Amino acid sequence: MNRREFLKHSGVTVGAAALTWGCGQDDPAGTRSSQPSGPKEVRVVCDPGDPIASTPPARWAAEQLCKTLAARGITARTCEKLEDVPPTAMCVVAGGSATQACRDLLSQHGANAPSSAEALGLASGSLYGRAVTLACGYDGRGLVYALTELADAAAHASDPVAALAIPSPVVEKPANHVRSIMRLFSSDIEDKPWFNDRGFWERYLSMLVSNRFNRFNLALGLGYDFPNHIRDAYFYFAYPFLLSVPGYEVRAPQLPDTERDANLAMLKFISDQCAVRGLNFQLGIWTHAYEWPDSPGVNYTVEGLNAEKHAAYCRDAIRILLRECPNITGVTFRIHGESGVAEGSYDFWKTLFDGVATCGRPVPIDMHAKGMDQPMIDLALATGLPITISPKYWAEHMGLPYHQAWIRPTELPREQRGGQGFFSRSSGSRSFLRYGYGDLMREDRKYGIVFRMWPGTQRFLLWGDPEMAAGYGRASSFCGALGLDLFEPLSFKGRKGSGMKGGRNAYADRSLNPADDWEKFRYTYKLWGRLTYNPDCDAEVWRRDWHSEHSDGSEIE
């Protein structure tokens, strides 16, 4: 077949099957023709007295398993007690790993219950005289991972009920504390449609948590490197696009108040949907510039703000924002000069940090590492909040799965260039923190390290390589680091006013477009999520997608 026929065959098939379990649809592509021969009924037992099984994320995951099975023609529902399960039904018991039932069943196989955060256990055996499959977790998130693993197996198997039987026990725990996906809003033309699509968020966030990402990071204000020559300023200085702050007359005059209020409601919806699924929600405010020189054609401007009010306004805005969206679980700030705030402006950041510290709950602060110096670190630590610093894992592109081993000559410190200015640190004495962890790995550090994988030239062949993803999974906890924040594919699409109508897929032939832009990278998300959770994950986890969709000739090494 020619290239177009191949893309239509493989791309449409993959896209159509991508949401099989996430949205409860049947198999529109016809990728699983075999009919199940075993039981046609499944019960998922969730004891309301179990503090893990009764968490909202665990209940959500149990319902998703039932929806997956229903999409395959299997009657499935949740119940509260084992005795409520009909004798002819397949039984899945969901619970916390500390329960006696979990310990008893795992002990039948000589396995121990998981005992660390986000750990899971899966096993089949006999419980109180009947055959069951156990899905357990040390906490609610671990149980979500156990139940979504069963859902993924059932979605891709020729016999979905048989896929729920676990031939040998599985006990897993995460290799990295942070496994994060970052998505950018950088184009009002390309990004408003997905931002305002509630169905998109339900599907996308379900996909992320099923692949064992535990954090979603929404980045605002990263559409430009510097606050000049701006064409598209939507969300660039984010606060006026979300809030009217009492005591200030700050607004984007081109933006209707109704749209501003709808943006805040959507941000709250996104963060709430993350909480439902057990995902942390990180909000990135990357730019604090409110004036944009040499930008005569910019589509949005900000009025009512000056240098005297700047820090106080930002402080009050972030405080209100965190109160309005209680499921925002962390904030990321770009500290260096590209933020529009001159490096060394410690009073500004002290004031802004106070808004986070006084929002009414502990919200961790993450600081992008470029140009970071000890006074900035001390300011952040003085809030008493959990602090992380995020250096770029490599440079502006996908490198090999190990850390940068030397400082390039162009990034060597230049003491003579210190002093005042927007880049007095990152272009002077702290220039070696442009890429890599620099001198941040002190043994006595009181902050965490999360590596950030910058997009740059995202080489698509490498994004689909399990060995590459596993390599990063192993190295992202280097020297006690917490993990990885990964810019997703298409991150820089539409930056710097380059957005085009028609969405992010960019196919000239619209018949190739999947429903959601992430679907064509579904394999990427699975590899990076599962292999940063467990770099030694069973290869069948990512092979099952291909086996179900391309049964013949789909062996992948």
GROMACS .gro file of N, CA and C in nm, residues 13-151:
model
  417
   13THR      N    1  -0.709   0.344   1.278
   13THR     CA    2  -0.734   0.231   1.369
   13THR      C    3  -0.686   0.264   1.509
   14VAL      N    4  -0.563   0.314   1.519
   14VAL     CA    5  -0.511   0.348   1.651
   14VAL      C    6  -0.596   0.456   1.715
   15GLY      N    7  -0.631   0.560   1.640
   15GLY     CA    8  -0.709   0.668   1.697
   15GLY      C    9  -0.844   0.623   1.746
   16ALA      N   10  -0.911   0.538   1.669
   16ALA     CA   11  -1.044   0.494   1.708
   16ALA      C   12  -1.041   0.409   1.833
   17ALA      N   13  -0.937   0.330   1.849
   17ALA     CA   14  -0.930   0.243   1.965
   17ALA      C   15  -0.874   0.311   2.088
   18ALA      N   16  -0.822   0.431   2.072
   18ALA     CA   17  -0.751   0.495   2.181
   18ALA      C   18  -0.838   0.519   2.303
   19LEU      N   19  -0.967   0.546   2.281
   19LEU     CA   20  -1.054   0.581   2.392
   19LEU      C   21  -1.144   0.466   2.434
   20THR      N   22  -1.110   0.343   2.394
   20THR     CA   23  -1.201   0.232   2.417
   20THR      C   24  -1.243   0.224   2.562
   21TRP      N   25  -1.145   0.223   2.653
   21TRP     CA   26  -1.187   0.211   2.792
   21TRP      C   27  -1.213   0.347   2.854
   22GLY      N   28  -1.142   0.452   2.805
   22GLY     CA   29  -1.153   0.581   2.869
   22GLY      C   30  -1.292   0.642   2.857
   23CYS      N   31  -1.359   0.622   2.745
   23CYS     CA   32  -1.490   0.684   2.729
   23CYS      C   33  -1.602   0.582   2.721
   24GLY      N   34  -1.570   0.455   2.739
   24GLY     CA   35  -1.673   0.353   2.743
   24GLY      C   36  -1.733   0.319   2.609
   25GLN      N   37  -1.668   0.353   2.499
   25GLN     CA   38  -1.721   0.319   2.368
   25GLN      C   39  -1.685   0.175   2.333
   26ASP      N   40  -1.765   0.117   2.243
   26ASP     CA   41  -1.734  -0.017   2.196
   26ASP      C   42  -1.618  -0.007   2.098
   27ASP      N   43  -1.594  -0.111   2.024
   27ASP     CA   44  -1.476  -0.124   1.940
   27ASP      C   45  -1.509  -0.084   1.797
   28PRO      N   46  -1.514   0.049   1.767
   28PRO     CA   47  -1.562   0.092   1.635
   28PRO      C   48  -1.471   0.049   1.522
   29ALA      N   49  -1.345   0.024   1.551
   29ALA     CA   50  -1.252  -0.014   1.444
   29ALA      C   51  -1.255  -0.163   1.415
   30GLY      N   52  -1.327  -0.238   1.496
   30GLY     CA   53  -1.334  -0.381   1.473
   30GLY      C   54  -1.203  -0.452   1.498
   31THR      N   55  -1.128  -0.406   1.596
   31THR     CA   56  -0.994  -0.460   1.618
   31THR      C   57  -0.994  -0.588   1.700
   32ARG      N   58  -1.107  -0.621   1.766
   32ARG     CA   59  -1.112  -0.744   1.847
   32ARG      C   60  -1.232  -0.826   1.802
   33SER      N   61  -1.211  -0.916   1.711
   33SER     CA   62  -1.322  -0.989   1.652
   33SER      C   63  -1.363  -1.110   1.734
   34SER      N   64  -1.273  -1.160   1.819
   34SER     CA   65  -1.304  -1.280   1.895
   34SER      C   66  -1.411  -1.251   1.999
   35GLN      N   67  -1.500  -1.346   2.019
   35GLN     CA   68  -1.604  -1.331   2.120
   35GLN      C   69  -1.564  -1.402   2.249
   36PRO      N   70  -1.584  -1.339   2.365
   36PRO     CA   71  -1.550  -1.404   2.491
   36PRO      C   72  -1.631  -1.530   2.511
   37SER      N   73  -1.566  -1.634   2.563
   37SER     CA   74  -1.633  -1.762   2.580
   37SER      C   75  -1.665  -1.792   2.726
   38GLY      N   76  -1.613  -1.713   2.820
   38GLY     CA   77  -1.633  -1.739   2.962
   38GLY      C   78  -1.754  -1.666   3.016
   39PRO      N   79  -1.751  -1.629   3.148
   39PRO     CA   80  -1.864  -1.559   3.210
   39PRO      C   81  -1.892  -1.427   3.141
   40LYS      N   82  -2.020  -1.391   3.138
   40LYS     CA   83  -2.062  -1.266   3.077
   40LYS      C   84  -2.098  -1.162   3.184
   41GLU      N   85  -2.055  -1.186   3.307
   41GLU     CA   86  -2.094  -1.098   3.416
   41GLU      C   87  -1.975  -1.082   3.511
   42VAL      N   88  -1.953  -0.959   3.556
   42VAL     CA   89  -1.843  -0.928   3.648
   42VAL      C   90  -1.897  -0.838   3.759
   43ARG      N   91  -1.851  -0.861   3.881
   43ARG     CA   92  -1.879  -0.772   3.993
   43ARG      C   93  -1.747  -0.722   4.050
   44VAL      N   94  -1.743  -0.593   4.080
   44VAL     CA   95  -1.627  -0.532   4.144
   44VAL      C   96  -1.667  -0.495   4.286
   45VAL      N   97  -1.608  -0.561   4.383
   45VAL     CA   98  -1.645  -0.543   4.523
   45VAL      C   99  -1.562  -0.430   4.583
   46CYS      N  100  -1.629  -0.327   4.630
   46CYS     CA  101  -1.563  -0.213   4.696
   46CYS      C  102  -1.630  -0.192   4.832
   47ASP      N  103  -1.566  -0.237   4.936
   47ASP     CA  104  -1.620  -0.227   5.072
   47ASP      C  105  -1.619  -0.081   5.117
   48PRO      N  106  -1.736  -0.023   5.145
   48PRO     CA  107  -1.739   0.118   5.188
   48PRO      C  108  -1.667   0.142   5.320
   49GLY      N  109  -1.643   0.034   5.396
   49GLY     CA  110  -1.569   0.048   5.521
   49GLY      C  111  -1.418   0.047   5.503
   50ASP      N  112  -1.372   0.020   5.382
   50ASP     CA  113  -1.230   0.019   5.353
   50ASP      C  114  -1.188   0.163   5.319
   51PRO      N  115  -1.099   0.225   5.396
   51PRO     CA  116  -1.064   0.365   5.371
   51PRO      C  117  -0.994   0.388   5.238
   52ILE      N  118  -0.936   0.283   5.179
   52ILE     CA  119  -0.871   0.298   5.048
   52ILE      C  120  -0.972   0.279   4.936
   53ALA      N  121  -1.050   0.173   4.944
   53ALA     CA  122  -1.149   0.146   4.839
   53ALA      C  123  -1.258   0.251   4.832
   54SER      N  124  -1.280   0.324   4.941
   54SER     CA  125  -1.387   0.424   4.943
   54SER      C  126  -1.339   0.563   4.903
   55THR      N  127  -1.213   0.579   4.869
   55THR     CA  128  -1.167   0.710   4.823
   55THR      C  129  -1.229   0.743   4.687
   56PRO      N  130  -1.256   0.870   4.659
   56PRO     CA  131  -1.316   0.905   4.529
   56PRO      C  132  -1.237   0.853   4.409
   57PRO      N  133  -1.102   0.863   4.405
   57PRO     CA  134  -1.031   0.809   4.289
   57PRO      C  135  -1.050   0.659   4.273
   58ALA      N  136  -1.049   0.584   4.382
   58ALA     CA  137  -1.069   0.439   4.372
   58ALA      C  138  -1.209   0.407   4.321
   59ARG      N  139  -1.309   0.479   4.369
   59ARG     CA  140  -1.445   0.456   4.321
   59ARG      C  141  -1.455   0.490   4.172
   60TRP      N  142  -1.388   0.599   4.131
   60TRP     CA  143  -1.386   0.633   3.988
   60TRP      C  144  -1.325   0.520   3.907
   61ALA      N  145  -1.212   0.466   3.952
   61ALA     CA  146  -1.143   0.360   3.877
   61ALA      C  147  -1.228   0.234   3.869
   62ALA      N  148  -1.299   0.201   3.977
   62ALA     CA  149  -1.387   0.084   3.974
   62ALA      C  150  -1.497   0.102   3.870
   63GLU      N  151  -1.552   0.223   3.861
   63GLU     CA  152  -1.655   0.249   3.760
   63GLU      C  153  -1.597   0.242   3.620
   64GLN      N  154  -1.472   0.286   3.603
   64GLN     CA  155  -1.410   0.278   3.471
   64GLN      C  156  -1.389   0.133   3.428
   65LEU      N  157  -1.353   0.048   3.522
   65LEU     CA  158  -1.340  -0.094   3.489
   65LEU      C  159  -1.474  -0.150   3.443
   66CYS      N  160  -1.580  -0.112   3.512
   66CYS     CA  161  -1.713  -0.159   3.472
   66CYS      C  162  -1.751  -0.106   3.334
   67LYS      N  163  -1.720   0.020   3.306
   67LYS     CA  164  -1.752   0.076   3.175
   67LYS      C  165  -1.674   0.007   3.064
   68THR      N  166  -1.549  -0.025   3.092
   68THR     CA  167  -1.468  -0.096   2.993
   68THR      C  168  -1.530  -0.230   2.959
   69LEU      N  169  -1.569  -0.304   3.061
   69LEU     CA  170  -1.630  -0.435   3.040
   69LEU      C  171  -1.764  -0.422   2.969
   70ALA      N  172  -1.843  -0.322   3.006
   70ALA     CA  173  -1.972  -0.302   2.940
   70ALA      C  174  -1.954  -0.275   2.792
   71ALA      N  175  -1.846  -0.199   2.758
   71ALA     CA  176  -1.819  -0.171   2.618
   71ALA      C  177  -1.784  -0.296   2.540
   72ARG      N  178  -1.741  -0.401   2.609
   72ARG     CA  179  -1.708  -0.529   2.546
   72ARG      C  180  -1.823  -0.629   2.555
   73GLY      N  181  -1.941  -0.583   2.598
   73GLY     CA  182  -2.057  -0.671   2.603
   73GLY      C  183  -2.070  -0.750   2.732
   74ILE      N  184  -1.997  -0.710   2.836
   74ILE     CA  185  -1.999  -0.781   2.963
   74ILE      C  186  -2.080  -0.699   3.064
   75THR      N  187  -2.176  -0.763   3.129
   75THR     CA  188  -2.249  -0.697   3.236
   75THR      C  189  -2.157  -0.680   3.356
   76ALA      N  190  -2.137  -0.557   3.400
   76ALA     CA  191  -2.044  -0.531   3.510
   76ALA      C  192  -2.097  -0.418   3.596
   77ARG      N  193  -2.084  -0.437   3.726
   77ARG     CA  194  -2.123  -0.331   3.819
   77ARG      C  195  -2.047  -0.349   3.950
   78THR      N  196  -2.049  -0.244   4.030
   78THR     CA  197  -1.985  -0.252   4.161
   78THR      C  198  -2.086  -0.300   4.265
   79CYS      N  199  -2.033  -0.358   4.372
   79CYS     CA  200  -2.115  -0.395   4.487
   79CYS      C  201  -2.031  -0.379   4.613
   80GLU      N  202  -2.093  -0.392   4.729
   80GLU     CA  203  -2.024  -0.360   4.853
   80GLU      C  204  -1.971  -0.482   4.927
   81LYS      N  205  -2.028  -0.600   4.903
   81LYS     CA  206  -1.987  -0.718   4.980
   81LYS      C  207  -1.968  -0.837   4.887
   82LEU      N  208  -1.878  -0.926   4.928
   82LEU     CA  209  -1.848  -1.044   4.848
   82LEU      C  210  -1.971  -1.133   4.833
   83GLU      N  211  -2.054  -1.140   4.937
   83GLU     CA  212  -2.172  -1.225   4.930
   83GLU      C  213  -2.278  -1.172   4.833
   84ASP      N  214  -2.262  -1.048   4.786
   84ASP     CA  215  -2.355  -0.994   4.687
   84ASP      C  216  -2.322  -1.037   4.545
   85VAL      N  217  -2.210  -1.107   4.527
   85VAL     CA  218  -2.166  -1.147   4.393
   85VAL      C  219  -2.235  -1.277   4.353
   86PRO      N  220  -2.306  -1.281   4.240
   86PRO     CA  221  -2.370  -1.405   4.196
   86PRO      C  222  -2.264  -1.514   4.173
   87PRO      N  223  -2.299  -1.639   4.197
   87PRO     CA  224  -2.201  -1.747   4.182
   87PRO      C  225  -2.150  -1.764   4.040
   88THR      N  226  -2.226  -1.716   3.941
   88THR     CA  227  -2.183  -1.731   3.802
   88THR      C  228  -2.098  -1.614   3.753
   89ALA      N  229  -2.078  -1.513   3.837
   89ALA     CA  230  -2.007  -1.392   3.793
   89ALA      C  231  -1.859  -1.400   3.830
   90MET      N  232  -1.779  -1.339   3.746
   90MET     CA  233  -1.639  -1.317   3.779
   90MET      C  234  -1.632  -1.209   3.887
   91CYS      N  235  -1.544  -1.229   3.988
   91CYS     CA  236  -1.540  -1.138   4.101
   91CYS      C  237  -1.404  -1.070   4.110
   92VAL      N  238  -1.404  -0.937   4.117
   92VAL     CA  239  -1.284  -0.857   4.142
   92VAL      C  240  -1.303  -0.789   4.277
   93VAL      N  241  -1.211  -0.810   4.369
   93VAL     CA  242  -1.215  -0.747   4.500
   93VAL      C  243  -1.114  -0.632   4.501
   94ALA      N  244  -1.163  -0.510   4.524
   94ALA     CA  245  -1.078  -0.392   4.527
   94ALA      C  246  -1.063  -0.346   4.671
   95GLY      N  247  -0.940  -0.319   4.713
   95GLY     CA  248  -0.921  -0.277   4.851
   95GLY      C  249  -0.782  -0.227   4.880
   96GLY      N  250  -0.765  -0.181   5.003
   96GLY     CA  251  -0.635  -0.137   5.050
   96GLY      C  252  -0.547  -0.255   5.083
   97SER      N  253  -0.417  -0.238   5.066
   97SER     CA  254  -0.325  -0.350   5.087
   97SER      C  255  -0.313  -0.389   5.233
   98ALA      N  256  -0.363  -0.305   5.326
   98ALA     CA  257  -0.354  -0.337   5.468
   98ALA      C  258  -0.467  -0.428   5.514
   99THR      N  259  -0.567  -0.452   5.429
   99THR     CA  260  -0.679  -0.536   5.471
   99THR      C  261  -0.636  -0.681   5.483
  100GLN      N  262  -0.704  -0.755   5.570
  100GLN     CA  263  -0.671  -0.895   5.590
  100GLN      C  264  -0.695  -0.976   5.464
  101ALA      N  265  -0.802  -0.942   5.390
  101ALA     CA  266  -0.832  -1.016   5.267
  101ALA      C  267  -0.716  -1.004   5.169
  102CYS      N  268  -0.661  -0.884   5.156
  102CYS     CA  269  -0.548  -0.863   5.065
  102CYS      C  270  -0.429  -0.946   5.109
  103ARG      N  271  -0.397  -0.941   5.236
  103ARG     CA  272  -0.280  -1.014   5.286
  103ARG      C  273  -0.300  -1.165   5.269
  104ASP      N  274  -0.422  -1.213   5.297
  104ASP     CA  275  -0.448  -1.356   5.287
  104ASP      C  276  -0.432  -1.405   5.143
  105LEU      N  277  -0.488  -1.329   5.049
  105LEU     CA  278  -0.483  -1.376   4.911
  105LEU      C  279  -0.341  -1.371   4.855
  106LEU      N  280  -0.269  -1.264   4.882
  106LEU     CA  281  -0.131  -1.256   4.833
  106LEU      C  282  -0.043  -1.362   4.896
  107SER      N  283  -0.070  -1.395   5.023
  107SER     CA  284   0.012  -1.497   5.090
  107SER      C  285  -0.004  -1.634   5.026
  108GLN      N  286  -0.117  -1.657   4.957
  108GLN     CA  287  -0.135  -1.784   4.887
  108GLN      C  288  -0.029  -1.804   4.780
  109HIS      N  289   0.029  -1.693   4.733
  109HIS     CA  290   0.131  -1.698   4.629
  109HIS      C  291   0.270  -1.666   4.684
  110GLY      N  292   0.281  -1.653   4.816
  110GLY     CA  293   0.409  -1.618   4.875
  110GLY      C  294   0.449  -1.474   4.850
  111ALA      N  295   0.351  -1.387   4.821
  111ALA     CA  296   0.379  -1.246   4.794
  111ALA      C  297   0.337  -1.162   4.913
  112ASN      N  298   0.397  -1.045   4.927
  112ASN     CA  299   0.364  -0.952   5.034
  112ASN      C  300   0.287  -0.833   4.980
  113ALA      N  301   0.201  -0.779   5.065
  113ALA     CA  302   0.124  -0.662   5.026
  113ALA      C  303   0.217  -0.543   5.007
  114PRO      N  304   0.190  -0.458   4.907
  114PRO     CA  305   0.276  -0.340   4.885
  114PRO      C  306   0.270  -0.246   5.004
  115SER      N  307   0.382  -0.185   5.038
  115SER     CA  308   0.388  -0.101   5.158
  115SER      C  309   0.458   0.031   5.132
  116SER      N  310   0.437   0.090   5.014
  116SER     CA  311   0.490   0.223   4.986
  116SER      C  312   0.389   0.299   4.902
  117ALA      N  313   0.396   0.430   4.906
  117ALA     CA  314   0.299   0.515   4.837
  117ALA      C  315   0.288   0.477   4.690
  118GLU      N  316   0.164   0.470   4.642
  118GLU     CA  317   0.130   0.443   4.502
  118GLU      C  318   0.163   0.300   4.459
  119ALA      N  319   0.194   0.212   4.554
  119ALA     CA  320   0.221   0.072   4.519
  119ALA      C  321   0.090  -0.001   4.498
  120LEU      N  322   0.096  -0.109   4.418
  120LEU     CA  323  -0.024  -0.186   4.385
  120LEU      C  324   0.005  -0.335   4.392
  121GLY      N  325  -0.101  -0.412   4.403
  121GLY     CA  326  -0.091  -0.556   4.397
  121GLY      C  327  -0.207  -0.614   4.318
  122LEU      N  328  -0.178  -0.717   4.238
  122LEU     CA  329  -0.280  -0.790   4.161
  122LEU      C  330  -0.254  -0.938   4.177
  123ALA      N  331  -0.359  -1.014   4.203
  123ALA     CA  332  -0.344  -1.159   4.217
  123ALA      C  333  -0.480  -1.224   4.204
  124SER      N  334  -0.481  -1.348   4.159
  124SER     CA  335  -0.603  -1.428   4.154
  124SER      C  336  -0.587  -1.547   4.248
  125GLY      N  337  -0.694  -1.584   4.312
  125GLY     CA  338  -0.689  -1.696   4.406
  125GLY      C  339  -0.825  -1.718   4.469
  126SER      N  340  -0.824  -1.777   4.588
  126SER     CA  341  -0.948  -1.811   4.656
  126SER      C  342  -0.963  -1.726   4.781
  127LEU      N  343  -1.081  -1.669   4.799
  127LEU     CA  344  -1.109  -1.586   4.915
  127LEU      C  345  -1.246  -1.623   4.969
  128TYR      N  346  -1.247  -1.671   5.095
  128TYR     CA  347  -1.371  -1.713   5.159
  128TYR      C  348  -1.449  -1.813   5.074
  129GLY      N  349  -1.373  -1.904   5.012
  129GLY     CA  350  -1.435  -2.015   4.942
  129GLY      C  351  -1.474  -1.989   4.799
  130ARG      N  352  -1.439  -1.874   4.743
  130ARG     CA  353  -1.472  -1.854   4.603
  130ARG      C  354  -1.354  -1.791   4.530
  131ALA      N  355  -1.350  -1.813   4.398
  131ALA     CA  356  -1.240  -1.762   4.315
  131ALA      C  357  -1.259  -1.612   4.295
  132VAL      N  358  -1.152  -1.537   4.314
  132VAL     CA  359  -1.157  -1.393   4.297
  132VAL      C  360  -1.027  -1.344   4.235
  133THR      N  361  -1.031  -1.224   4.182
  133THR     CA  362  -0.910  -1.149   4.146
  133THR      C  363  -0.902  -1.031   4.241
  134LEU      N  364  -0.786  -1.014   4.301
  134LEU     CA  365  -0.763  -0.905   4.394
  134LEU      C  366  -0.694  -0.789   4.324
  135ALA      N  367  -0.745  -0.667   4.343
  135ALA     CA  368  -0.677  -0.544   4.302
  135ALA      C  369  -0.661  -0.460   4.427
  136CYS      N  370  -0.538  -0.439   4.470
  136CYS     CA  371  -0.517  -0.365   4.595
  136CYS      C  372  -0.413  -0.257   4.575
  137GLY      N  373  -0.418  -0.158   4.664
  137GLY     CA  374  -0.322  -0.049   4.660
  137GLY      C  375  -0.287  -0.005   4.800
  138TYR      N  376  -0.165   0.042   4.817
  138TYR     CA  377  -0.124   0.094   4.947
  138TYR      C  378  -0.206   0.218   4.982
  139ASP      N  379  -0.243   0.295   4.880
  139ASP     CA  380  -0.326   0.414   4.897
  139ASP      C  381  -0.424   0.420   4.781
  140GLY      N  382  -0.505   0.526   4.779
  140GLY     CA  383  -0.605   0.537   4.674
  140GLY      C  384  -0.546   0.538   4.536
  141ARG      N  385  -0.435   0.606   4.518
  141ARG     CA  386  -0.373   0.612   4.385
  141ARG      C  387  -0.321   0.475   4.344
  142GLY      N  388  -0.261   0.400   4.436
  142GLY     CA  389  -0.216   0.266   4.404
  142GLY      C  390  -0.330   0.177   4.360
  143LEU      N  391  -0.446   0.190   4.426
  143LEU     CA  392  -0.562   0.111   4.385
  143LEU      C  393  -0.614   0.156   4.249
  144VAL      N  394  -0.608   0.285   4.220
  144VAL     CA  395  -0.645   0.332   4.086
  144VAL      C  396  -0.558   0.264   3.981
  145TYR      N  397  -0.429   0.254   4.006
  145TYR     CA  398  -0.339   0.191   3.910
  145TYR      C  399  -0.371   0.042   3.893
  146ALA      N  400  -0.406  -0.025   4.002
  146ALA     CA  401  -0.439  -0.167   3.993
  146ALA      C  402  -0.566  -0.188   3.910
  147LEU      N  403  -0.669  -0.107   3.935
  147LEU     CA  404  -0.795  -0.124   3.864
  147LEU      C  405  -0.784  -0.081   3.718
  148THR      N  406  -0.710   0.025   3.689
  148THR     CA  407  -0.695   0.066   3.549
  148THR      C  408  -0.606  -0.031   3.472
  149GLU      N  409  -0.517  -0.101   3.543
  149GLU     CA  410  -0.440  -0.206   3.475
  149GLU      C  411  -0.534  -0.319   3.429
  150LEU      N  412  -0.627  -0.357   3.515
  150LEU     CA  413  -0.725  -0.458   3.474
  150LEU      C  414  -0.810  -0.406   3.358
  151ALA      N  415  -0.848  -0.279   3.363
  151ALA     CA  416  -0.928  -0.222   3.255
  151ALA      C  417  -0.851  -0.222   3.123
   0.00000   0.00000   0.00000
